[in-house]
Amino acid sequence: MSVTFPVLDLRDADRGPAARAAFLEELRTAVHDIGFFQLVGHGVEGADEILDLARSFFSLPESELAELSILKSPHFRGYSEVGRELTKGAPDRRSQLDVGPEREATVPGPDDPPYLWLAGPNMWPASMPELKPAINRWMSDLTTVSHRLLRLILAALDAPEDFLDPVVKSDPQVHFKLLHYPGHPDGRPQDDQGIGTHKDYGLLTLLLQDDFGGLQVSVNEGEFLDVPPLPGAFVVNLGELLEVATRGYLRATTHRVVSPPPGVRRYSAPFFFNPRLDATMLPLPTREVQEAGGVVQDPDSPLSDSYGNNVMRGMLRAFPDVIAEQHPDLLDNPVR
């Protein structure tokens, strides 16, 4: 077990009162003190299949990947080549496939919130029919695990386990990415930004990573520590909406991914468990939360209690080319 990043076994929550109490105490310490931990005993199968599918997907011809370009999707779904997504204004050295809940295409009205654009259909490669059912099954399994883990976090904080059920039932805006990080070119260490320093928007992130590592977490200000790959584990971290719901008692921890060395290709698959797009977060009814000092506000990325507004502001920063192509009106009328 890593001292910095605890390894929690989800099965302990069901092994009797003593084991459950010990698990909840470990969980409380992990989410309050660090904001990152590794989860085993989750019962989700198919990790090797997902990583194999990622390798196959990113090996498709560029012409086929271009047909899935995120520039063609007003719903921010599809394929992004290296450098398409920005973090704090700098291009990330990774390619990716963005997938969300399969929905009919929607066109928000003039008085509707812009975040409604985030609901819509996905884009799938015609030559990989196995990809869609595998990812949909994976997302369903991880939604179940994430909801259970969220309820356990609330129990660890002495809050009602079902307190946040209204914001995630029955239509959480989950989000999944297949990611490929190519090795940075020889002699160009400035290209180490696989993804830049950031926090996640929602409630929980469950990350499947391959054997190469590269994920780094800022446990102390300005100090980044590697999260070691652990076979069979998900790396779990908290999103900004849990910081909002706990008035800063829990923190969304800053993290980044450094590019692998030349000749190495890193693959990973993060799953983001988020509230409904229209959900508004309420503070947990516990003493610790009531006495907490409040969220840490970043002037460049202000937080609100609305998930939809938070994530849409994130899209404006991360995908300016998609905004210009699909939503030019938002350039003059930013999300509040």
PDB file of C-alpha atoms in Angstrom, residues 37 41 52 58-59 71 78 84-85 148 165 177 202 204-205 210 220 243-244 261 300 304 306 311 322 328:
ATOM      1  CA  PHE A  37      -6.995   6.920  -3.636  1.00  0.00           C
ATOM      2  CA  GLY A  41     -12.513  -5.062  -4.958  1.00  0.00           C
ATOM      3  CA  ASP A  52      -7.124  -3.175 -26.033  1.00  0.00           C
ATOM      4  CA  PHE A  58      -6.161   4.995 -32.001  1.00  0.00           C
ATOM      5  CA  SER A  59      -4.567   2.780 -34.657  1.00  0.00           C
ATOM      6  CA  LEU A  71     -15.515  19.647 -34.630  1.00  0.00           C
ATOM      7  CA  GLY A  78     -16.150  12.379 -30.902  1.00  0.00           C
ATOM      8  CA  ARG A  84      -7.140  19.883 -29.970  1.00  0.00           C
ATOM      9  CA  GLU A  85      -8.026  20.213 -26.269  1.00  0.00           C
ATOM     10  CA  ARG A 148     -22.288   3.299  -4.386  1.00  0.00           C
ATOM     11  CA  ASP A 165     -29.354  10.890  -4.799  1.00  0.00           C
ATOM     12  CA  LYS A 177     -12.842   9.241 -22.494  1.00  0.00           C
ATOM     13  CA  GLY A 202     -18.072  16.801 -11.389  1.00  0.00           C
ATOM     14  CA  LEU A 204     -16.062  11.490  -8.839  1.00  0.00           C
ATOM     15  CA  THR A 205     -13.539  10.301 -11.417  1.00  0.00           C
ATOM     16  CA  ASP A 210      -2.137   1.174 -18.201  1.00  0.00           C
ATOM     17  CA  ASN A 220       1.271  19.748  -1.354  1.00  0.00           C
ATOM     18  CA  GLU A 243     -15.932  20.548  -2.926  1.00  0.00           C
ATOM     19  CA  VAL A 244     -19.006  22.734  -3.401  1.00  0.00           C
ATOM     20  CA  PRO A 261       9.148   9.132 -23.007  1.00  0.00           C
ATOM     21  CA  ASP A 300      -9.775  31.838 -14.069  1.00  0.00           C
ATOM     22  CA  SER A 304     -20.818  27.618  -8.886  1.00  0.00           C
ATOM     23  CA  SER A 306     -24.705  24.442 -10.987  1.00  0.00           C
ATOM     24  CA  VAL A 311     -18.942  22.107 -17.261  1.00  0.00           C
ATOM     25  CA  VAL A 322     -15.492  23.538 -31.335  1.00  0.00           C
ATOM     26  CA  PRO A 328     -20.097  31.066 -32.259  1.00  0.00           C
TER      27      PRO A 328
END
